[in-house]
Tab-separated table of C-alpha atoms in Angstrom:
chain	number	residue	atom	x	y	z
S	1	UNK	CA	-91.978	-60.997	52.962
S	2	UNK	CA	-95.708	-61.315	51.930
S	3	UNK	CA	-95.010	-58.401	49.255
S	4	UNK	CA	-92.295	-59.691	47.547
S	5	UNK	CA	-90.893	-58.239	44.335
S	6	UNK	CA	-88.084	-60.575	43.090
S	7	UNK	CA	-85.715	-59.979	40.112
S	8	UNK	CA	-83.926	-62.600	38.557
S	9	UNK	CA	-81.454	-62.086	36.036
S	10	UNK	CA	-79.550	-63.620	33.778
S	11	UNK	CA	-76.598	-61.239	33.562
S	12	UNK	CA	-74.901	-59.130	36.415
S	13	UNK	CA	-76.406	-55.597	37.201
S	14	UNK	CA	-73.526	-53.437	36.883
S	15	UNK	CA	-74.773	-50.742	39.203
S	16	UNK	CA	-76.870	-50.820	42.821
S	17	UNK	CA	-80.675	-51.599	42.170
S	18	UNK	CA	-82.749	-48.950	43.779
S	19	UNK	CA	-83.419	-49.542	47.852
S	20	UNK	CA	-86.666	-51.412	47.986
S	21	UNK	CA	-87.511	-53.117	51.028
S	22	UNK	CA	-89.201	-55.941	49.847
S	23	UNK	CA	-86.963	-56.246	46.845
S	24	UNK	CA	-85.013	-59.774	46.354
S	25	UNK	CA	-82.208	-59.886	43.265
S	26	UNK	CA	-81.038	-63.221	42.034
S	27	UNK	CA	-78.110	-62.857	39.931
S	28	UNK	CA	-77.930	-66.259	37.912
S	29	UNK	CA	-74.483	-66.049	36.510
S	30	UNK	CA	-73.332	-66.502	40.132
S	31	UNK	CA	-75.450	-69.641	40.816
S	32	UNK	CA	-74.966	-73.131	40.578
S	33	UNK	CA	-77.803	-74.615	39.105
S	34	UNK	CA	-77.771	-78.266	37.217
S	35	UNK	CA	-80.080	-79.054	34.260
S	36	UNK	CA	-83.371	-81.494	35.347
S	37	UNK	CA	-82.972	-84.791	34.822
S	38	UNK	CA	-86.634	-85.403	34.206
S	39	UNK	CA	-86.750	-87.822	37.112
S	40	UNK	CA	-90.617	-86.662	38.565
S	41	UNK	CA	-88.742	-86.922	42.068
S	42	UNK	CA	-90.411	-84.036	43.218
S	43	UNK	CA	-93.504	-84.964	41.774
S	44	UNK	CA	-93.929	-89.129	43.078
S	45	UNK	CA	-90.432	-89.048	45.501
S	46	UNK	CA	-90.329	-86.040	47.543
S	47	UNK	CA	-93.157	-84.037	46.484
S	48	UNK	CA	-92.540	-80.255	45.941
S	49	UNK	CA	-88.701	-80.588	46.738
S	50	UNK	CA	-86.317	-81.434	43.856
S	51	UNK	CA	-84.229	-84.165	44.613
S	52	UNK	CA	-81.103	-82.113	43.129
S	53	UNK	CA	-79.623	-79.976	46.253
S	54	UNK	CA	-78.399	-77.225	44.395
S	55	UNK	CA	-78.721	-73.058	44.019
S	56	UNK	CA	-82.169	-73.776	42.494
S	57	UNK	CA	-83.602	-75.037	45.521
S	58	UNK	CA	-83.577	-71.605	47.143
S	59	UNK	CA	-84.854	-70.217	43.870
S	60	UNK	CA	-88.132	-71.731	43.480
S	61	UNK	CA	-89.115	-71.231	46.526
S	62	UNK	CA	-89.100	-67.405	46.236
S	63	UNK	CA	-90.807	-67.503	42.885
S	64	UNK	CA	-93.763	-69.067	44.089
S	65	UNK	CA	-93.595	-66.341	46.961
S	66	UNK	CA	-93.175	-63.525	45.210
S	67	UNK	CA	-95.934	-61.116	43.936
S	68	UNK	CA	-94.211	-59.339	41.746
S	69	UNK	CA	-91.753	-61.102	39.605
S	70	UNK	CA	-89.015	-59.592	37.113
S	71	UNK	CA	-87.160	-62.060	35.027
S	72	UNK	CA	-83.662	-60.375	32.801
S	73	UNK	CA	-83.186	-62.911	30.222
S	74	UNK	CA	-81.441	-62.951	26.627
S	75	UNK	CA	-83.724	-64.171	23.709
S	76	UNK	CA	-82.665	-67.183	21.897
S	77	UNK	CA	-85.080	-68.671	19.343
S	78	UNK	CA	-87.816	-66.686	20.373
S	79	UNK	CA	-87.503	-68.615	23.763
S	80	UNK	CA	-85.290	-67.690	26.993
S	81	UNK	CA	-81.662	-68.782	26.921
S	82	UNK	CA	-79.779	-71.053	28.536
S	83	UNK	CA	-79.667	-70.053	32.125
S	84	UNK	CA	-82.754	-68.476	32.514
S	85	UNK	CA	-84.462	-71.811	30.567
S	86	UNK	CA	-82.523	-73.725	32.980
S	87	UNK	CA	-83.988	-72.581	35.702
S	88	UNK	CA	-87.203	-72.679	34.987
S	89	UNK	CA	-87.028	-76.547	34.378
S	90	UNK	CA	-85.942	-76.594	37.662
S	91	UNK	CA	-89.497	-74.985	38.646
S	92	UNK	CA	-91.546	-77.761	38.581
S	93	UNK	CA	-91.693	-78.443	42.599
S	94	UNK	CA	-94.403	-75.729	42.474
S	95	UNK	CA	-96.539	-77.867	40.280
S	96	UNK	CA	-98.321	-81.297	41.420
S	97	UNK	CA	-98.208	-84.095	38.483
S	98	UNK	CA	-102.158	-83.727	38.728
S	99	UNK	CA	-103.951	-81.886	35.474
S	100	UNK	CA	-106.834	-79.346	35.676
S	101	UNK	CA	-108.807	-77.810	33.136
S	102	UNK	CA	-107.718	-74.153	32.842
S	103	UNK	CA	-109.308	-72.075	29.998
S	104	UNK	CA	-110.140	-74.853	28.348
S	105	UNK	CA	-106.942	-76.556	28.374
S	106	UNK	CA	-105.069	-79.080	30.561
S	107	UNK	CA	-102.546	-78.140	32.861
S	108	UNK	CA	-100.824	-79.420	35.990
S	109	UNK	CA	-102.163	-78.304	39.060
S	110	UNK	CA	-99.992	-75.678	41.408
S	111	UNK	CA	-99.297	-75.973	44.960
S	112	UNK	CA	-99.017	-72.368	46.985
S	113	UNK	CA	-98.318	-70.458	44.305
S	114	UNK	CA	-99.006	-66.644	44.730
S	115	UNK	CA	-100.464	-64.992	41.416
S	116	UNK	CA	-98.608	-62.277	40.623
S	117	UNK	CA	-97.565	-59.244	38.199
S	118	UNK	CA	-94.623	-60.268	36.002
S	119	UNK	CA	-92.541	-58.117	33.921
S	120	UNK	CA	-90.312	-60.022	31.372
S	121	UNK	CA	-87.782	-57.434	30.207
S	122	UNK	CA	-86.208	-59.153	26.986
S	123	UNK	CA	-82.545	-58.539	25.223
S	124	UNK	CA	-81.040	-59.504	22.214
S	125	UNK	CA	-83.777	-60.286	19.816
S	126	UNK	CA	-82.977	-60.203	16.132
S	127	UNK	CA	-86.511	-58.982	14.510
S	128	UNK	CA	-89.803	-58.923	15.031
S	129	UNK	CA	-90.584	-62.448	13.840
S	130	UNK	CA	-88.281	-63.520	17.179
S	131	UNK	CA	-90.391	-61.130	19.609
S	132	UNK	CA	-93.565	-62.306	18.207
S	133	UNK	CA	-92.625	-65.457	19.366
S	134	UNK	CA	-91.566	-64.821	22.622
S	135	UNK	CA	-94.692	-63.100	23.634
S	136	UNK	CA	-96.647	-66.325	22.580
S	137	UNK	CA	-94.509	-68.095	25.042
S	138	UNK	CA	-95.068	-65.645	27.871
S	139	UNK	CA	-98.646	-66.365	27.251
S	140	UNK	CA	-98.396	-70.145	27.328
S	141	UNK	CA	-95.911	-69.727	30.741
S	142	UNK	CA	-98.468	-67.552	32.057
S	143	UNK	CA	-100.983	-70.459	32.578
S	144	UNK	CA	-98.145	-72.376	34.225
S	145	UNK	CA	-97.026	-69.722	36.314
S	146	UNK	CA	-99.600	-68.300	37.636
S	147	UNK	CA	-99.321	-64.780	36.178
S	148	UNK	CA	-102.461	-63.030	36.898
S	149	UNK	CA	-101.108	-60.053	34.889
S	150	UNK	CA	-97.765	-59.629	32.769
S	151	UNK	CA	-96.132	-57.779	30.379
S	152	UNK	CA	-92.887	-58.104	27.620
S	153	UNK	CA	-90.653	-55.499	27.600
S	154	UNK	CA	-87.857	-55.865	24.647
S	155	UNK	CA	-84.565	-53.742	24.792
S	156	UNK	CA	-81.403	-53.331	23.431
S	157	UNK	CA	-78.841	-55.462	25.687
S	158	UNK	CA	-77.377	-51.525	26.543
S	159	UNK	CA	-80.568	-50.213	27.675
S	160	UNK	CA	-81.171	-53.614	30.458
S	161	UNK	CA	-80.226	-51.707	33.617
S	162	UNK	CA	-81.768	-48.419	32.526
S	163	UNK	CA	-85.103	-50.855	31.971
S	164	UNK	CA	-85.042	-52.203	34.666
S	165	UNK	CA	-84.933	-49.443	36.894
S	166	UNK	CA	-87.451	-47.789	35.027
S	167	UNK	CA	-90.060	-51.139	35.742
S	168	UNK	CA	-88.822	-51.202	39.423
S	169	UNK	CA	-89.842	-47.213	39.486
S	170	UNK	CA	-93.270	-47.633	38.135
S	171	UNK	CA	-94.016	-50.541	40.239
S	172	UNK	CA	-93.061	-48.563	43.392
S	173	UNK	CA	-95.420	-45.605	42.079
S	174	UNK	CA	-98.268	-47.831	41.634
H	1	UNK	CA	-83.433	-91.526	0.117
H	2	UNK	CA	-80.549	-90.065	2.209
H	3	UNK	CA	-79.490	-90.606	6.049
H	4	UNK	CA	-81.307	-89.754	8.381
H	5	UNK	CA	-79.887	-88.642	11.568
H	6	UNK	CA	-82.341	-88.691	14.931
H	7	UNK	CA	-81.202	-86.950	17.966
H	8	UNK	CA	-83.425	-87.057	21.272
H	9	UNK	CA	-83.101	-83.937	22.971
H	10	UNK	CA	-84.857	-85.809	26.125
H	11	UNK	CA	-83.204	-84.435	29.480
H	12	UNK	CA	-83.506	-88.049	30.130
H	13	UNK	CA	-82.484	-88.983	27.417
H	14	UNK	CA	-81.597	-93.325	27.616
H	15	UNK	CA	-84.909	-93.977	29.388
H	16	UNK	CA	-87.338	-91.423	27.732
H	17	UNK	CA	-90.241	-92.030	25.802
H	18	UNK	CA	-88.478	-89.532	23.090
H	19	UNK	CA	-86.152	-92.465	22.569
H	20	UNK	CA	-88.870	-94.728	22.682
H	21	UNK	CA	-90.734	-92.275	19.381
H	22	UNK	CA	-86.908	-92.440	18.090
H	23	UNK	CA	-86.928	-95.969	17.656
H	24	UNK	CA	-90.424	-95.799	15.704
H	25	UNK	CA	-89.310	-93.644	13.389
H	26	UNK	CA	-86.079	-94.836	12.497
H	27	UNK	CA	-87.974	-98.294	11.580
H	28	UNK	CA	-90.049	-96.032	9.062
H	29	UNK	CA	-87.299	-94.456	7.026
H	30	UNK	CA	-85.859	-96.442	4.172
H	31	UNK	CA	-82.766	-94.954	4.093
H	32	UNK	CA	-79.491	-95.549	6.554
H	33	UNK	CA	-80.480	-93.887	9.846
H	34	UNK	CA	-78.295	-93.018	12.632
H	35	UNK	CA	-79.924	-92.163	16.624
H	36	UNK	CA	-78.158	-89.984	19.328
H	37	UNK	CA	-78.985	-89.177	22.391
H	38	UNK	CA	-78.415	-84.809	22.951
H	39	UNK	CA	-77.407	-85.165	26.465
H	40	UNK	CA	-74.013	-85.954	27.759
H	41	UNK	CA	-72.681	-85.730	23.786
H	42	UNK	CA	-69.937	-84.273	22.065
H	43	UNK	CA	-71.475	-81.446	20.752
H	44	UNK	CA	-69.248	-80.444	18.222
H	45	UNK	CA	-68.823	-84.122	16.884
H	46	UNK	CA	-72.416	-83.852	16.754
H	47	UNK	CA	-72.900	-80.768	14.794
H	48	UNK	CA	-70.153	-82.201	12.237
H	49	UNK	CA	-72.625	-85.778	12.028
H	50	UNK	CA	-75.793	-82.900	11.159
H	51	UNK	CA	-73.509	-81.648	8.196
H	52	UNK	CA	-73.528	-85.546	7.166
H	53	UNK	CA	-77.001	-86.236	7.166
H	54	UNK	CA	-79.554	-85.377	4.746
H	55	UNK	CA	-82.134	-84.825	7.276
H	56	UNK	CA	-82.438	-84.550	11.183
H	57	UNK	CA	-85.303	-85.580	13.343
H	58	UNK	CA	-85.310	-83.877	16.051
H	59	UNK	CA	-87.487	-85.532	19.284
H	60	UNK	CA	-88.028	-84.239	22.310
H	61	UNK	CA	-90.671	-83.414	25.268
H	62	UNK	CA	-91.992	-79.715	25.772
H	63	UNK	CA	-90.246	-78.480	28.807
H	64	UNK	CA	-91.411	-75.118	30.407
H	65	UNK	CA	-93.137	-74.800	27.185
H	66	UNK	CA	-90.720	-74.815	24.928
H	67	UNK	CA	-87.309	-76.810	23.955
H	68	UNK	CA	-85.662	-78.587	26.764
H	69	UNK	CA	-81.642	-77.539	27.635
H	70	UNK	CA	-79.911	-80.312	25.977
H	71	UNK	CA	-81.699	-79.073	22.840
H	72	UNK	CA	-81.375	-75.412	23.395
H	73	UNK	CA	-77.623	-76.114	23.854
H	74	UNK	CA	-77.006	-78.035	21.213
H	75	UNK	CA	-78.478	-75.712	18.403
H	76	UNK	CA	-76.595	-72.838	20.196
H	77	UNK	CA	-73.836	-74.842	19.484
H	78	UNK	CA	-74.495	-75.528	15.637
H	79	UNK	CA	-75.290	-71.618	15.263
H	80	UNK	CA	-71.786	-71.543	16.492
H	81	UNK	CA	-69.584	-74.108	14.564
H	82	UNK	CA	-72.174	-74.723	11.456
H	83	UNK	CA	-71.591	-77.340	9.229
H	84	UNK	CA	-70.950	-76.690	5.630
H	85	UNK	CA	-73.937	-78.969	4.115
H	86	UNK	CA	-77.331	-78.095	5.781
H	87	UNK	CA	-79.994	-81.316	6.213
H	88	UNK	CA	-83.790	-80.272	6.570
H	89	UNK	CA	-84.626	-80.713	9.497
H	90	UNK	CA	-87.931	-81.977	11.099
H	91	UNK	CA	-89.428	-81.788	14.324
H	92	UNK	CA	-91.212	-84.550	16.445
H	93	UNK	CA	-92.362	-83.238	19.906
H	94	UNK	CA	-94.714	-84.702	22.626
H	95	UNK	CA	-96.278	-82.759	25.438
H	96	UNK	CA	-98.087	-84.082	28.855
H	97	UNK	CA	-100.902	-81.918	28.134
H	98	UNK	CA	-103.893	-83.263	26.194
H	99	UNK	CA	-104.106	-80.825	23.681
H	100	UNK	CA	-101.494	-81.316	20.991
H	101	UNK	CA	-101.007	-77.368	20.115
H	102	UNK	CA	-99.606	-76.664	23.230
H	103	UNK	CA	-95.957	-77.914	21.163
H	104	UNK	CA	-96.645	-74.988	18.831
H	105	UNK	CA	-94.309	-72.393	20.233
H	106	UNK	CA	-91.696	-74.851	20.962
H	107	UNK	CA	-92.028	-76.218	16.846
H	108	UNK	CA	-91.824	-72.381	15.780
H	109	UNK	CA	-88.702	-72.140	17.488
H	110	UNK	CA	-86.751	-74.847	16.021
H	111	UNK	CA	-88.440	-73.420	12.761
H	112	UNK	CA	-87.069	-69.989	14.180
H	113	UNK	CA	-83.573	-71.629	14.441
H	114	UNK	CA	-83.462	-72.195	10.838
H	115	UNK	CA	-84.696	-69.694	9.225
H	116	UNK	CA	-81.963	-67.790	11.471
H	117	UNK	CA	-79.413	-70.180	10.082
H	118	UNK	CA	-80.517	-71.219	6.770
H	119	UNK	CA	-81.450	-75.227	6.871
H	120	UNK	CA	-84.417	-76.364	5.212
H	121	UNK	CA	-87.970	-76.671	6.895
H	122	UNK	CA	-89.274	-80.177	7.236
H	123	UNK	CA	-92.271	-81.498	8.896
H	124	UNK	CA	-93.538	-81.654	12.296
H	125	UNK	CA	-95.280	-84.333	14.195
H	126	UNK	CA	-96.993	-83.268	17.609
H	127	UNK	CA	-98.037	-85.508	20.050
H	128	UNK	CA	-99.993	-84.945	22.702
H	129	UNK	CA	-101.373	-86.667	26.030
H	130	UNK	CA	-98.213	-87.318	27.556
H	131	UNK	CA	-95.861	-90.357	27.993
H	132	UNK	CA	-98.518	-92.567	28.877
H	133	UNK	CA	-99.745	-93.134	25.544
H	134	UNK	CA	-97.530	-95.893	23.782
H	135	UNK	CA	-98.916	-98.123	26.362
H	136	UNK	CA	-102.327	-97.572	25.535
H	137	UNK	CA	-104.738	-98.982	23.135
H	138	UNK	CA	-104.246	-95.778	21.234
H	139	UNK	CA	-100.654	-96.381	20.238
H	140	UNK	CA	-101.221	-97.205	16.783
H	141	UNK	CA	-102.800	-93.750	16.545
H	142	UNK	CA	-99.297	-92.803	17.338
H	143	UNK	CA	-97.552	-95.150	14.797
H	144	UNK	CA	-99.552	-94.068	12.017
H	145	UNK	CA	-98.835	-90.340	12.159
H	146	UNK	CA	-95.025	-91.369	12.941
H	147	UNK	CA	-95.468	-93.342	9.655
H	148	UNK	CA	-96.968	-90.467	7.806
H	149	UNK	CA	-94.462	-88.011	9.295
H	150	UNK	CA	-91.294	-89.521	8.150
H	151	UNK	CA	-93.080	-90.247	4.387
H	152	UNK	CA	-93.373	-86.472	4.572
H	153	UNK	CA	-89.732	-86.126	5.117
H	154	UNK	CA	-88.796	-88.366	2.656
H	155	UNK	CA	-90.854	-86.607	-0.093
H	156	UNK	CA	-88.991	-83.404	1.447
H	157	UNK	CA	-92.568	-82.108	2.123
H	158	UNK	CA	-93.194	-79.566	5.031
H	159	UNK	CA	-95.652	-80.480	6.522
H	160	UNK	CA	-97.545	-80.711	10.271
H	161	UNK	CA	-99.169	-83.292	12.002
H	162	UNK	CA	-100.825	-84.212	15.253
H	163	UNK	CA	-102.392	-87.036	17.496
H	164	UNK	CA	-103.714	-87.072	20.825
H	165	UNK	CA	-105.698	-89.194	22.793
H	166	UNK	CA	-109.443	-89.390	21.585
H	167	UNK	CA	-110.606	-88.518	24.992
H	168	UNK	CA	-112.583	-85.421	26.526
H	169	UNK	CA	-110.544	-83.430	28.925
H	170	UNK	CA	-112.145	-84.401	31.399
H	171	UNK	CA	-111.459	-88.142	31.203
H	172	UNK	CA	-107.543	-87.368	30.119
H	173	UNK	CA	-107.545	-85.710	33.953
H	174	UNK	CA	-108.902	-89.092	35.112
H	175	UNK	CA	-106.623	-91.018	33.553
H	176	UNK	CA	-103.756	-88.955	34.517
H	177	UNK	CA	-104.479	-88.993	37.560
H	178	UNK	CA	-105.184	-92.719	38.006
H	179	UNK	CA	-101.433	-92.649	36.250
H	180	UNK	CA	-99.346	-90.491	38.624
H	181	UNK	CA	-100.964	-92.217	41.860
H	182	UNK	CA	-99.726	-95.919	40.326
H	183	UNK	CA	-96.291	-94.041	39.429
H	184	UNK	CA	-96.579	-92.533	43.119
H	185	UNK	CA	-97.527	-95.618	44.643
H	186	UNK	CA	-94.579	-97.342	43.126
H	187	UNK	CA	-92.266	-95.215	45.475
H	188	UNK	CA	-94.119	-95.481	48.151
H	189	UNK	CA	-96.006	-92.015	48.006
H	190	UNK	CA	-99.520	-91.640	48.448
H	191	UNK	CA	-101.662	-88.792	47.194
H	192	UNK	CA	-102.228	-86.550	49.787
H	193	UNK	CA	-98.450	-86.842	49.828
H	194	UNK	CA	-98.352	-85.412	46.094
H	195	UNK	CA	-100.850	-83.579	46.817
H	196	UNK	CA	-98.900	-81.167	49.051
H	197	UNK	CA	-99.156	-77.498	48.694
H	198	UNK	CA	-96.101	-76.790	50.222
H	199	UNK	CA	-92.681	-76.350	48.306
H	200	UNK	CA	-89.722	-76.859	49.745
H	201	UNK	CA	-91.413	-77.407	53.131
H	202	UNK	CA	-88.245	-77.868	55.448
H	203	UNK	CA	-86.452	-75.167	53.704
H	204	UNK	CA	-83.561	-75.214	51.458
């Protein structure tokens, strides 16, 4: 699927996404995935596989793939929670160990990693001190992720699915 | 001078160099001090030793740009069974990256987490260059704004501080590299080997 859109989300979509061909949902409160150990295995051991076999395995994979990317995720701390957080630790097969100068900073260096459009549609932020914050961070992940173009969306946690849909709409009208 | 309680939030925790930061400041404060590791703990029996403590250090890598899990759980979990005294708590994070600001989200959000849940703001110490740098000739760079950290959080001062490398960027990605092929080499990977582009290249 060169066109990819995936969705990954941190609670369960209560209702049918609409039918997009190219459309992947990962739902992560039904996947297994462990925290990283920190062990660089897929870095100097097995480079770009993570030497933990679990659900996250599959995810990465389609992350890197994907050129349009939606991540659900609860706000905690002005950073993503738990699972979503968890996950994205679990990322770092897409990266080599190797640095690069980017923008004038360092960062690691990125195997095949397609740039693409993210949308990070946001819940349960407390006030606008918390979503401040989180849009730094989606700036600094940006430059890690290869996000040639992104964009915060905050809602109430009632107001997800409707928010979603409405995202998955205007990226099929584009 | 009260205690001082240090917990490494280090998802590897035993063998990280967050311990290894841990163990330099604890032999700067003057008071009784008391180290835990975040990961594999009892988190509640940790959140009652924070209500103990006059101040917490917490140390810890940037992950993902930001806190790492054990660390992220664990102040979910004082949000959710607070303890009745609240330490100040102070913040000592290292990065892989050469430029120490790239720990600047990740210190706002533990400074998020308590203005959200009313403990005192200490200091911050950010480190960057990665884990390679206590064995370098520049670790007393290191030592001396660990020192000047923890007299900061014994005068209850808030205060922030940072040390790096002195190198330009472009020798820091020279010496990194010249690090991760010796770390490679050790397990028998070469660098076109690391150097793969592809992820997960037999599949799942």
């Amino acid at each position: 699927m060169e066109n990819m859109t995936l969705i990954v989300s941190d609670r369960s979509l209560k209702t049918g996404l609409p039918d997009c061909g190219d459309t992947v949902l990962i739902d992560l409160t039904k996947q297994g995935i462990r925290n990283c150990m920190g062990c660089f295995g897929c870095w100097t051991k097995t480079p770009g596989r993570c030497v933990i076999r679990d659900d996250a395995v599959r995810i990465y994979p389609l992350i890197a793939r994907s050129r349009r990317l939606l991540y659900v995720t609860r706000v905690r701390y002005g950073g993503y929670d738990v699972p979503m957080k968890t996950l994205l630790e679990r990322c770092i097969p897409v990266q080599q160990p190797f640095i690069r100068i980017v923008d004038g900073e360092t960062h690691h260096v990125q195997r095949t990693v397609v740039p693409k459009e993210a949308v990070i549609l946001a819940y349960g932020t407390r006030d606008a001190e918390e979503r401040a914050l989180f849009r730094r961070l989606t700036a600094r992940n940006a430059r890690n992720m290869n996000f040639a173009a992104w964009r915060v969306v905050f809602c109430d946690e009632t107001a997800v699915e409707s928010q979603l849909r409405k995202e998955l709409a205007a990226w099929e009208n584009s | 001078m009260g205690e001082l309680l240090i917990l490494n939030g280090s998802p590897r925790a035993p063998r990280s160099h967050s311990r290894r930061l841990a163990d330099l400041a604890a032999g700067c404060w003057k008071g009784n001090t008391v180290c835990r590791d975040i990961l594999g703990a009892d988190l509640n029996g940790l959140c009652a030793e924070t209500g103990r403590a006059s101040h917490v250090l917490l140390v810890f890598p940037l992950y993902a740009d930001a806190l790492p899990v054990p660390l992220l759980k664990f102040l979910t979990a004082l949000e959710e069974s607070p303890p009745q005294s609240r330490p100040v708590v102070s913040v000592l994070i290292n990065c892989g990256f050469l430029e120490p600001h790239q720990n600047d989200v990740a210190v706002e959000m533990v400074r998020l987490f308590c203005r959200q849940n009313g403990y005192p703001l200490g200091s911050a110490l950010k480190i960057g260059s990665g884990e390679a740098i206590l064995d370098t000739p520049f670790r007393f760079l290191v030592s001396r704004q660990v020192r000047r950290l923890v007299r900061s959080m014994s005068r209850g001062a808030c205060r922030t501080f940072s040390v790096t490398m002195p190198l330009t960027r472009r020798q820091f990605v020279s010496a990194s590299t010249a690090y991760w092929l010796r770390y490679g080499r050790s397990r028998g990977v070469t660098k076109s080997q690391m150097e793969t582009m592809d992820i997960e290249p037999d599949g799942p």
